[in-house]
Amino acid sequence: MTPQPQSTSAQTSDLLPGFDHTAFDSNAVFRALLDAMSRPGRIYDLPVAVSAPDGLNKAATATLLAMADMDTTIWLSPSCVTKAAGDHLKFHCGCPISTDVKQADFAIARISDDLSFVTDLAIGNAEYPDQSATLILMVDEISDQPSMTLKGPGIKDTHSLAVKGLPESFHAWRAENHHLFPCGVDVIFASETQIAALSRTTRIEVN
Amino acid sequence: MEQTVKNPADGAPDYNFAYLDEQTKRMIRRALLKAVAIPGYQVPFAGREMPMPYGWGTGGVQVTAAVIGPNDTLKVIDQGADDTTNAVSIRQFFAKTAQVATTEKTAEASIIQTRHRIPEKELREDQVLVYQVPIPEPLRFLVPRETETRKMHALEEYGLMHVKLYEDISRHGHIATTYAYPVMVDDRYVMDPSPTPKFDNPKMNNMAALQLFGAGREKRIYALPPYTKVKSLDFEDHPFEVQTWEDKCGMCGARDSYLDEVILDDQGNRMFVCSDTDYCAERQEAGHRGPQHHDQPLGSADRGKAAE
Ligand SMILES: [Zn+2]
């Protein structure tokens, strides 16, 4: 019954904080991402503590806080679309959120989602293969169990990687994606506490 | 939203960590992730003006600024030396703007920024090598237009490049290019390792460390992930060869390192010394001696400005 103070808006008081220290935390998360993309299949711990809004997990949130801004368009799969996630990304990253997956610089989905959208992601073109999307796939568990054997740049001999719940269709898409090189989509697997990546150069053998 | 860092040491006004604002670093970081995903491909980025002239490694400085964190230890080399004006000023720039530790020892560095040389000591997985690149486009001297070179890379049209190298052979009896000798990355992109001497090309192949290249004037970033195949272009009848020296290092006696010729006096006396000063000093500390050593104190005047 007490009237709300005029100075705080209901919207911002619901918001979770972003990084504790923008410069240091962004750098730490980027370095984990750089390591992960440079060494596909190797698993890195999320180096900072972050709060995740409803709809996203911690490593996906940290990845977006570090990498997204007004120059990057985000697409959220339907299962990730919540008011909390939208508000969080708009406030902390200032990034446009599109419902058109073709526009995405970063596409975020859950591993249990219908992943048929992946073939609509931007792959760049022969002259500018960097104009491609990055898929951030939220997963429950990443491990180095040998369910996949990875080869390619960044990998000395082979890396083993297991991602719980990865559907068969994902592997078919990655094989096709590999053939598009230098075009293609790179993937970041994000669990609550860890990340691992697949570069477009990575060859995957499913065991 | 921007957060700045206070320098506790001198109470200087707030400024951006590692000089660049967060938005610029994010943009460079996004380009870096693409660069490692497409080894050898030149990613365009919106380069910023840096408080130093082009030719002083502004591309490398921007890459280092985007990568460096408070726990890093930075080494900067110009030719192989840590003590040239360029190397010293870049090291001081990051010591001031990012308060990072700096070192002259290859083994202690987590990030090494270089203008020419790759250190003689084998780099590790936990190290990053950042190259400052003046001209990123290996096809530029064949075709001046960026739209054309981009198309040639897209179509893997590297025939002209081979013709030019072969002309070199017919003119000189061997490939005369000794710096910026072009390489093929992972059997796909021809890349300019400029301006490293070709002596260092074999070190790029399957290196354990991540290699990042920044060209400031041309605003391009490219990369070699660890353990990536890097092959110097050559011909069956004229295989790629690195420079060799008849002499060994006058100070440490090394026969396996890249040597600079140093004029000792106006009598025409000269000697050869390792261009990699840290490598040479480490060998001397371990007791290795070259013919001109005379047990001078380490880092003596003879060595002084050799690399410049
Ligand atoms: Zn020596």
Coordinates of C-alpha atoms and ligand atoms in Angstrom, one line a residue:
Chain A
M1 CA 0.0 0.0 0.0
T2 CA 3.0 2.3 0.5
P3 CA 3.6 4.3 -2.7
Q4 CA 6.8 3.4 -4.6
P5 CA 9.5 6.0 -4.4
Q6 CA 9.5 8.1 -7.6
S7 CA 13.2 7.7 -8.2
T8 CA 13.4 3.9 -9.0
S9 CA 11.6 2.5 -11.9
A10 CA 10.1 -0.9 -11.6
Q11 CA 12.0 -2.1 -14.7
T12 CA 15.6 -1.4 -13.5
S13 CA 15.0 -2.7 -10.0
D14 CA 14.2 -6.1 -11.5
L15 CA 17.4 -6.2 -13.4
L16 CA 20.2 -8.4 -12.4
P17 CA 23.7 -6.9 -12.4
G18 CA 26.1 -7.4 -15.4
F19 CA 29.8 -7.9 -14.8
D20 CA 31.3 -6.8 -11.5
H21 CA 34.1 -5.1 -13.3
T22 CA 33.4 -4.5 -17.0
A23 CA 37.0 -4.2 -18.3
F24 CA 38.5 -7.1 -16.3
D25 CA 35.6 -9.5 -16.5
S26 CA 35.1 -8.9 -20.3
N27 CA 38.7 -9.6 -20.8
A28 CA 38.7 -12.8 -18.8
V29 CA 35.7 -14.1 -20.6
F30 CA 37.1 -13.1 -23.9
R31 CA 40.4 -14.9 -23.2
A32 CA 38.4 -18.1 -22.3
L33 CA 36.5 -17.7 -25.6
L34 CA 39.7 -17.0 -27.6
D35 CA 41.4 -20.1 -26.0
A36 CA 38.3 -22.2 -26.7
M37 CA 38.0 -21.1 -30.4
S38 CA 41.8 -21.5 -30.9
R39 CA 41.7 -25.0 -29.4
P40 CA 38.4 -26.5 -30.5
G41 CA 37.0 -29.1 -28.2
R42 CA 39.1 -28.1 -25.2
I43 CA 37.0 -27.2 -22.2
Y44 CA 37.4 -23.9 -20.3
D45 CA 35.9 -22.9 -16.9
L46 CA 33.9 -19.7 -16.9
P47 CA 36.4 -17.4 -15.2
V48 CA 34.0 -14.9 -13.6
A49 CA 30.8 -15.1 -11.5
V50 CA 27.7 -13.7 -13.3
S51 CA 24.0 -13.8 -12.7
A52 CA 21.9 -15.3 -15.5
P53 CA 18.5 -14.0 -16.3
D54 CA 15.6 -16.5 -16.7
G55 CA 16.0 -18.0 -20.2
L56 CA 19.8 -17.9 -20.3
N57 CA 22.5 -19.8 -18.4
K58 CA 25.6 -18.3 -16.9
A59 CA 28.2 -19.1 -19.5
A60 CA 25.9 -17.9 -22.3
T61 CA 25.2 -14.7 -20.4
A62 CA 28.9 -14.1 -19.8
T63 CA 29.7 -14.7 -23.4
L64 CA 27.1 -12.1 -24.5
L65 CA 28.1 -9.6 -21.9
A66 CA 31.7 -9.9 -23.2
M67 CA 31.1 -10.0 -26.9
A68 CA 27.7 -8.3 -27.8
D69 CA 26.9 -4.7 -28.1
M70 CA 24.9 -2.3 -30.3
D71 CA 26.9 -3.5 -33.3
T72 CA 25.8 -7.1 -33.0
T73 CA 22.3 -8.6 -33.5
I74 CA 21.2 -11.3 -31.2
W75 CA 18.6 -14.0 -32.0
L76 CA 17.1 -16.0 -29.2
S77 CA 15.4 -19.3 -29.9
P78 CA 11.8 -19.4 -28.6
S79 CA 12.7 -21.3 -25.4
C80 CA 15.2 -18.5 -24.4
V81 CA 12.8 -15.6 -25.0
T82 CA 11.8 -14.2 -21.7
K83 CA 11.3 -10.6 -20.6
A84 CA 14.2 -11.0 -18.1
A85 CA 16.6 -12.1 -20.9
G86 CA 15.5 -9.4 -23.3
D87 CA 15.8 -6.7 -20.6
H88 CA 19.2 -8.0 -19.5
L89 CA 20.7 -8.0 -22.9
K90 CA 19.2 -4.6 -23.9
F91 CA 20.3 -3.0 -20.7
H92 CA 23.8 -4.5 -20.3
C93 CA 24.8 -5.0 -23.9
G94 CA 22.6 -2.5 -25.7
C95 CA 22.3 -5.0 -28.5
P96 CA 19.4 -5.3 -31.0
I97 CA 17.4 -8.5 -30.6
S98 CA 15.9 -9.8 -33.8
T99 CA 13.3 -12.4 -34.5
D100 CA 14.9 -13.1 -37.9
V101 CA 17.5 -15.7 -37.4
K102 CA 19.2 -14.7 -40.7
Q103 CA 20.2 -11.4 -39.1
A104 CA 21.9 -12.9 -36.2
D105 CA 25.5 -12.3 -35.3
F106 CA 25.0 -14.4 -32.2
A107 CA 22.2 -17.0 -32.1
I108 CA 21.4 -18.5 -28.7
A109 CA 19.5 -21.8 -28.2
R110 CA 19.1 -24.6 -25.8
I111 CA 20.4 -28.0 -26.9
S112 CA 16.9 -29.5 -26.4
D113 CA 15.4 -27.0 -28.8
D114 CA 14.4 -27.7 -32.4
L115 CA 17.7 -26.8 -34.0
S116 CA 16.5 -26.8 -37.6
F117 CA 17.1 -23.0 -37.7
V118 CA 20.9 -23.5 -37.9
T119 CA 20.8 -23.9 -41.7
D120 CA 19.4 -20.3 -41.8
L121 CA 22.3 -18.8 -40.0
A122 CA 24.6 -16.4 -41.9
I123 CA 27.7 -18.2 -43.2
G124 CA 29.4 -15.2 -44.7
N125 CA 30.5 -15.2 -48.4
A126 CA 33.7 -16.3 -50.2
E127 CA 35.2 -12.8 -50.1
Y128 CA 34.0 -12.0 -46.5
P129 CA 33.6 -15.4 -44.7
D130 CA 33.9 -13.5 -41.4
Q131 CA 30.4 -12.1 -42.0
S132 CA 28.9 -15.2 -40.4
A133 CA 26.9 -16.0 -37.3
T134 CA 28.2 -17.7 -34.1
L135 CA 25.9 -20.2 -32.5
I136 CA 25.8 -20.2 -28.7
L137 CA 24.3 -23.5 -27.7
M138 CA 23.4 -23.9 -24.0
V139 CA 24.0 -27.4 -22.8
D140 CA 23.8 -29.2 -19.5
E141 CA 27.2 -30.9 -19.5
I142 CA 30.4 -30.7 -21.5
S143 CA 33.1 -33.3 -20.9
D144 CA 36.2 -34.8 -22.5
Q145 CA 34.6 -38.2 -22.8
P146 CA 35.5 -39.5 -26.3
S147 CA 32.0 -39.3 -27.9
M148 CA 33.4 -37.0 -30.5
T149 CA 37.0 -37.0 -31.9
L150 CA 38.0 -33.6 -33.2
K151 CA 40.8 -32.8 -35.7
G152 CA 41.9 -29.6 -37.4
P153 CA 43.7 -26.3 -36.7
G154 CA 44.2 -25.7 -33.0
I155 CA 44.3 -29.4 -32.3
K156 CA 47.7 -31.1 -31.8
D157 CA 46.6 -34.7 -32.5
T158 CA 43.0 -35.1 -31.6
H159 CA 40.7 -33.7 -28.9
S160 CA 37.9 -35.6 -27.3
L161 CA 34.6 -33.9 -26.6
A162 CA 31.2 -35.0 -25.3
V163 CA 28.2 -32.7 -25.1
K164 CA 25.2 -34.2 -23.4
G165 CA 22.1 -34.4 -25.6
L166 CA 23.6 -33.5 -28.9
P167 CA 21.3 -34.7 -31.6
E168 CA 22.3 -36.6 -34.7
S169 CA 21.1 -33.8 -37.0
F170 CA 23.8 -31.5 -35.4
H171 CA 26.6 -33.7 -36.7
A172 CA 25.1 -33.8 -40.2
W173 CA 25.0 -30.0 -40.1
R174 CA 28.6 -29.7 -38.9
A175 CA 29.8 -32.0 -41.6
E176 CA 28.0 -29.8 -44.2
N177 CA 29.3 -26.7 -42.5
H178 CA 32.9 -27.9 -42.7
H179 CA 32.5 -28.3 -46.5
L180 CA 31.5 -24.6 -46.8
F181 CA 34.9 -23.5 -45.6
P182 CA 36.0 -20.7 -45.5
C183 CA 32.3 -19.8 -45.0
G184 CA 30.5 -21.3 -42.1
V185 CA 29.2 -21.0 -38.6
D186 CA 31.3 -21.4 -35.4
V187 CA 29.8 -22.9 -32.3
I188 CA 30.2 -22.1 -28.6
F189 CA 28.9 -24.7 -26.2
A190 CA 27.9 -23.0 -22.9
S191 CA 27.1 -24.9 -19.8
E192 CA 26.4 -23.2 -16.5
T193 CA 30.1 -23.2 -15.6
Q194 CA 32.1 -24.1 -18.7
I195 CA 32.6 -23.4 -22.4
A196 CA 34.0 -25.2 -25.4
A197 CA 34.0 -24.3 -29.1
L198 CA 33.9 -25.8 -32.5
S199 CA 35.5 -23.8 -35.3
R200 CA 34.3 -24.1 -38.8
T201 CA 37.6 -25.8 -39.5
T202 CA 37.0 -28.5 -37.0
R203 CA 36.5 -32.0 -38.4
I204 CA 34.3 -34.2 -36.2
E205 CA 34.3 -37.9 -36.0
V206 CA 31.3 -39.3 -34.0
N207 CA 32.3 -42.4 -32.0
Chain B
M1 CA 28.2 1.6 -18.8
E2 CA 31.9 2.2 -19.4
Q3 CA 34.0 1.4 -16.5
T4 CA 37.4 2.9 -16.1
V5 CA 40.4 1.9 -14.0
K6 CA 42.1 4.0 -11.5
N7 CA 45.8 3.9 -11.4
P8 CA 46.5 3.4 -7.7
A9 CA 50.2 4.3 -8.1
D10 CA 50.0 7.8 -9.3
G11 CA 46.4 8.8 -8.7
A12 CA 46.1 9.7 -12.4
P13 CA 42.6 10.4 -13.6
D14 CA 40.5 7.5 -14.7
Y15 CA 41.2 6.0 -18.1
N16 CA 40.4 2.9 -20.1
F17 CA 42.2 -0.3 -19.2
A18 CA 44.9 -0.9 -21.9
Y19 CA 44.0 2.5 -23.5
L20 CA 41.1 1.4 -25.7
D21 CA 37.5 1.8 -24.7
E22 CA 35.5 -1.3 -24.1
Q23 CA 33.5 -1.0 -27.3
T24 CA 36.6 -0.9 -29.4
K25 CA 38.1 -3.8 -27.6
R26 CA 34.9 -5.8 -28.1
M27 CA 35.0 -5.1 -31.8
I28 CA 38.6 -6.2 -32.1
R29 CA 37.9 -9.3 -30.0
R30 CA 35.1 -10.3 -32.3
A31 CA 37.4 -9.9 -35.3
L32 CA 40.0 -12.1 -33.4
L33 CA 37.5 -14.9 -32.9
K34 CA 36.7 -14.9 -36.6
A35 CA 40.4 -14.7 -37.4
V36 CA 41.2 -17.9 -35.5
A37 CA 38.2 -19.6 -37.0
I38 CA 39.4 -18.8 -40.5
P39 CA 43.2 -19.3 -40.3
G40 CA 45.2 -17.0 -42.6
Y41 CA 42.2 -15.0 -43.7
Q42 CA 42.4 -11.2 -43.2
V43 CA 39.5 -9.9 -41.1
P44 CA 38.7 -6.2 -41.6
F45 CA 38.3 -4.2 -38.4
A46 CA 37.6 -0.6 -37.6
G47 CA 41.0 0.3 -36.4
R48 CA 41.5 3.2 -34.0
E49 CA 44.1 6.0 -33.9
M50 CA 46.7 5.1 -31.3
P51 CA 48.9 7.6 -29.5
M52 CA 51.9 6.5 -31.7
P53 CA 52.6 6.8 -35.4
Y54 CA 51.8 4.1 -37.9
G55 CA 55.0 2.1 -38.4
W56 CA 55.3 1.8 -34.7
G57 CA 53.1 -1.2 -34.6
T58 CA 49.7 0.3 -34.0
G59 CA 48.0 -2.9 -35.4
G60 CA 49.9 -5.1 -33.0
V61 CA 49.3 -2.6 -30.2
Q62 CA 45.5 -2.7 -30.8
V63 CA 45.5 -6.5 -30.8
T64 CA 47.6 -6.6 -27.6
A65 CA 45.3 -4.1 -26.0
A66 CA 42.2 -6.2 -26.8
V67 CA 43.9 -9.4 -25.5
I68 CA 45.9 -8.3 -22.5
G69 CA 44.5 -8.7 -19.0
P70 CA 45.8 -7.6 -15.6
N71 CA 47.5 -11.0 -14.9
D72 CA 49.5 -11.1 -18.2
T73 CA 53.2 -10.6 -18.4
L74 CA 54.2 -8.7 -21.6
K75 CA 57.4 -9.0 -23.6
V76 CA 58.0 -6.7 -26.7
I77 CA 60.7 -7.2 -29.2
D78 CA 61.9 -5.2 -32.2
Q79 CA 64.1 -7.3 -34.5
G80 CA 65.1 -9.7 -31.7
A81 CA 65.8 -7.1 -29.1
D82 CA 63.9 -5.9 -26.1
D83 CA 65.9 -2.7 -25.7
T84 CA 65.1 -0.7 -28.9
T85 CA 63.1 2.5 -28.7
N86 CA 60.1 0.9 -30.3
A87 CA 60.0 -2.1 -28.0
V88 CA 60.6 -0.1 -24.9
S89 CA 57.9 2.5 -25.7
I90 CA 55.3 -0.2 -26.4
R91 CA 56.2 -2.0 -23.2
Q92 CA 56.0 1.2 -21.2
F93 CA 52.6 2.0 -22.9
F94 CA 51.1 -1.2 -21.5
A95 CA 52.9 -1.0 -18.1
K96 CA 51.2 2.4 -17.8
T97 CA 47.8 1.8 -19.3
A98 CA 47.2 -1.8 -18.1
Q99 CA 49.6 -1.9 -15.1
V100 CA 50.8 -5.3 -16.4
A101 CA 54.1 -6.9 -15.5
T102 CA 56.7 -6.8 -18.3
T103 CA 59.7 -9.0 -19.0
E104 CA 62.5 -9.4 -21.4
K105 CA 62.6 -13.2 -20.8
T106 CA 60.7 -15.2 -23.4
A107 CA 59.9 -18.0 -21.0
E108 CA 58.3 -15.6 -18.5
A109 CA 56.0 -13.8 -21.0
S110 CA 52.3 -14.7 -21.5
I111 CA 52.0 -12.3 -24.4
I112 CA 54.9 -11.4 -26.7
Q113 CA 54.5 -8.6 -29.2
T114 CA 57.0 -8.6 -32.1
R115 CA 57.9 -6.5 -35.0
H116 CA 60.1 -9.0 -36.9
R117 CA 61.4 -12.0 -35.1
I118 CA 59.9 -15.1 -33.5
P119 CA 61.9 -15.9 -30.4
E120 CA 64.4 -18.7 -30.8
K121 CA 63.1 -20.4 -27.7
E122 CA 60.2 -22.7 -28.5
L123 CA 56.9 -21.1 -27.5
R124 CA 54.3 -22.8 -25.3
E125 CA 50.6 -23.4 -25.4
D126 CA 50.0 -20.8 -22.6
Q127 CA 51.7 -18.0 -24.7
V128 CA 50.3 -15.7 -27.3
L129 CA 52.5 -14.1 -30.0
V130 CA 51.3 -10.8 -31.5
Y131 CA 52.8 -9.6 -34.7
Q132 CA 52.8 -5.9 -35.8
V133 CA 52.2 -6.1 -39.5
P134 CA 52.9 -3.2 -42.0
I135 CA 51.5 -4.8 -45.1
P136 CA 49.1 -7.7 -44.5
E137 CA 48.3 -8.5 -48.1
P138 CA 50.7 -11.0 -49.8
L139 CA 49.2 -10.3 -53.2
R140 CA 49.4 -6.5 -52.9
F141 CA 52.6 -6.2 -55.0
L142 CA 50.9 -8.2 -57.8
V143 CA 47.5 -6.5 -57.7
P144 CA 47.2 -3.2 -55.9
R145 CA 43.4 -3.2 -55.6
E146 CA 41.9 -4.7 -52.5
T147 CA 38.7 -5.8 -54.3
E148 CA 40.9 -7.8 -56.7
T149 CA 43.1 -9.4 -54.0
R150 CA 40.0 -10.3 -52.0
K151 CA 38.6 -12.0 -55.1
M152 CA 41.8 -13.9 -55.6
H153 CA 41.8 -15.2 -52.0
A154 CA 38.1 -16.1 -52.4
L155 CA 38.9 -18.2 -55.6
E156 CA 42.2 -19.5 -54.3
E157 CA 43.8 -17.9 -57.4
Y158 CA 47.4 -18.1 -56.3
G159 CA 49.0 -18.8 -59.7
L160 CA 50.4 -15.3 -60.1
M161 CA 52.1 -15.6 -56.7
H162 CA 53.9 -18.8 -57.9
V163 CA 54.8 -17.1 -61.2
K164 CA 56.4 -14.2 -59.3
L165 CA 58.4 -16.6 -57.1
Y166 CA 59.5 -18.6 -60.1
E167 CA 60.7 -15.4 -61.8
D168 CA 62.7 -14.7 -58.8
I169 CA 64.4 -18.1 -59.3
S170 CA 65.1 -17.6 -62.9
R171 CA 66.6 -14.2 -62.1
H172 CA 68.7 -15.1 -59.1
G173 CA 69.0 -18.9 -59.3
H174 CA 67.0 -19.1 -56.0
I175 CA 64.1 -17.4 -54.4
A176 CA 65.6 -14.1 -53.3
T177 CA 62.8 -13.1 -51.0
T178 CA 64.2 -13.2 -47.4
Y179 CA 61.6 -11.2 -45.5
A180 CA 57.8 -11.5 -45.7
Y181 CA 58.2 -14.8 -47.5
P182 CA 54.6 -16.0 -48.3
V183 CA 53.2 -19.0 -46.6
M184 CA 50.2 -21.3 -47.3
V185 CA 48.0 -21.7 -44.2
D186 CA 46.2 -25.0 -43.7
D187 CA 46.2 -25.6 -47.5
R188 CA 43.8 -22.7 -48.1
Y189 CA 45.0 -19.1 -47.6
V190 CA 48.2 -17.6 -48.8
M191 CA 49.4 -15.4 -45.9
D192 CA 52.0 -12.7 -45.4
P193 CA 54.1 -13.3 -42.3
S194 CA 55.6 -9.9 -42.9
P195 CA 58.0 -8.7 -42.0
T196 CA 59.6 -11.6 -40.3
P197 CA 62.8 -13.1 -41.9
K198 CA 62.0 -16.4 -43.7
F199 CA 64.4 -18.0 -41.2
D200 CA 61.4 -17.8 -38.8
N201 CA 58.8 -19.3 -41.2
P202 CA 59.3 -22.9 -40.1
K203 CA 58.6 -21.9 -36.5
M204 CA 55.1 -20.8 -37.5
N205 CA 54.2 -24.3 -38.6
N206 CA 52.5 -26.3 -35.8
M207 CA 53.4 -23.8 -33.2
A208 CA 52.0 -24.5 -29.7
A209 CA 51.3 -20.9 -29.1
L210 CA 48.4 -18.8 -30.6
Q211 CA 49.7 -16.4 -33.3
L212 CA 47.8 -13.1 -33.9
F213 CA 48.6 -10.5 -36.6
G214 CA 47.5 -6.9 -36.5
A215 CA 47.9 -4.4 -39.3
G216 CA 47.1 -0.9 -38.1
R217 CA 47.2 1.2 -41.2
E218 CA 45.4 -1.3 -43.3
K219 CA 43.0 -2.3 -40.5
R220 CA 43.3 -6.1 -40.9
I221 CA 43.6 -8.8 -38.3
Y222 CA 44.6 -12.4 -39.0
A223 CA 45.6 -15.4 -37.0
L224 CA 47.1 -18.8 -36.8
P225 CA 45.6 -21.1 -34.2
P226 CA 48.0 -23.4 -32.4
Y227 CA 49.1 -26.5 -34.3
T228 CA 48.2 -25.2 -37.7
K229 CA 49.9 -26.2 -40.9
V230 CA 52.0 -23.3 -42.3
K231 CA 54.0 -24.1 -45.4
S232 CA 56.4 -21.7 -47.1
L233 CA 55.6 -21.5 -50.9
D234 CA 58.2 -23.3 -53.0
F235 CA 58.8 -25.5 -56.0
E236 CA 59.8 -29.2 -56.2
D237 CA 63.1 -28.2 -58.0
H238 CA 63.7 -25.2 -55.7
P239 CA 62.6 -26.2 -52.2
F240 CA 62.2 -23.6 -49.5
E241 CA 65.4 -23.0 -47.6
V242 CA 66.2 -20.8 -44.6
Q243 CA 69.2 -18.5 -44.3
T244 CA 72.3 -20.1 -42.8
W245 CA 75.5 -18.4 -41.6
E246 CA 79.1 -19.6 -41.8
D247 CA 79.8 -17.9 -38.5
K248 CA 78.5 -18.6 -35.1
C249 CA 77.4 -16.0 -32.5
G250 CA 80.4 -14.1 -31.2
M251 CA 79.0 -13.9 -27.8
C252 CA 77.3 -17.2 -27.0
G253 CA 78.6 -19.4 -29.8
A254 CA 75.1 -20.4 -31.0
R255 CA 74.9 -21.9 -34.5
D256 CA 71.2 -22.4 -34.6
S257 CA 70.0 -18.8 -34.2
Y258 CA 69.4 -15.8 -36.5
L259 CA 72.5 -13.7 -36.6
D260 CA 73.0 -10.0 -37.0
E261 CA 76.3 -8.6 -38.3
V262 CA 77.7 -5.9 -36.0
I263 CA 80.4 -3.5 -37.0
L264 CA 82.7 -3.2 -34.1
D265 CA 84.9 -0.3 -35.1
D266 CA 86.0 1.9 -38.0
Q267 CA 88.8 -0.6 -38.8
G268 CA 86.2 -2.8 -40.4
N269 CA 86.2 -5.3 -37.6
R270 CA 82.9 -7.1 -37.3
M271 CA 81.2 -9.9 -35.6
F272 CA 78.0 -11.9 -35.7
V273 CA 75.6 -12.0 -32.7
C274 CA 72.2 -13.5 -32.0
S275 CA 69.4 -11.1 -33.0
D276 CA 67.4 -12.6 -30.1
T277 CA 69.0 -10.9 -27.2
D278 CA 67.2 -13.0 -24.5
Y279 CA 68.3 -16.2 -26.2
C280 CA 71.9 -15.0 -26.4
A281 CA 71.9 -13.8 -22.7
E282 CA 70.4 -17.0 -21.5
R283 CA 73.1 -19.1 -23.3
Q284 CA 75.8 -16.9 -21.9
E285 CA 74.4 -17.3 -18.4
A286 CA 74.5 -21.0 -19.0
G287 CA 78.2 -20.7 -19.7
H288 CA 78.2 -20.8 -23.5
R289 CA 80.9 -18.6 -25.0
G290 CA 81.5 -17.3 -28.5
P291 CA 84.9 -16.3 -30.0
Q292 CA 84.5 -12.6 -29.3
H293 CA 83.1 -13.0 -25.8
H294 CA 86.1 -12.1 -23.6
D295 CA 83.9 -12.5 -20.6
Q296 CA 82.5 -9.0 -20.8
P297 CA 79.6 -8.3 -18.5
L298 CA 76.2 -9.4 -19.9
G299 CA 74.6 -6.8 -22.2
S300 CA 77.9 -5.0 -22.8
A301 CA 78.2 -2.1 -25.1
D302 CA 79.4 -4.2 -28.0
R303 CA 76.0 -5.8 -28.2
G304 CA 74.2 -2.6 -27.4
K305 CA 72.5 -1.3 -30.5
A306 CA 73.3 -4.2 -32.7
A307 CA 69.7 -4.8 -33.7
E308 CA 69.0 -1.3 -34.8
Ligands
ZN1 ZN 74.3 -15.5 -29.1

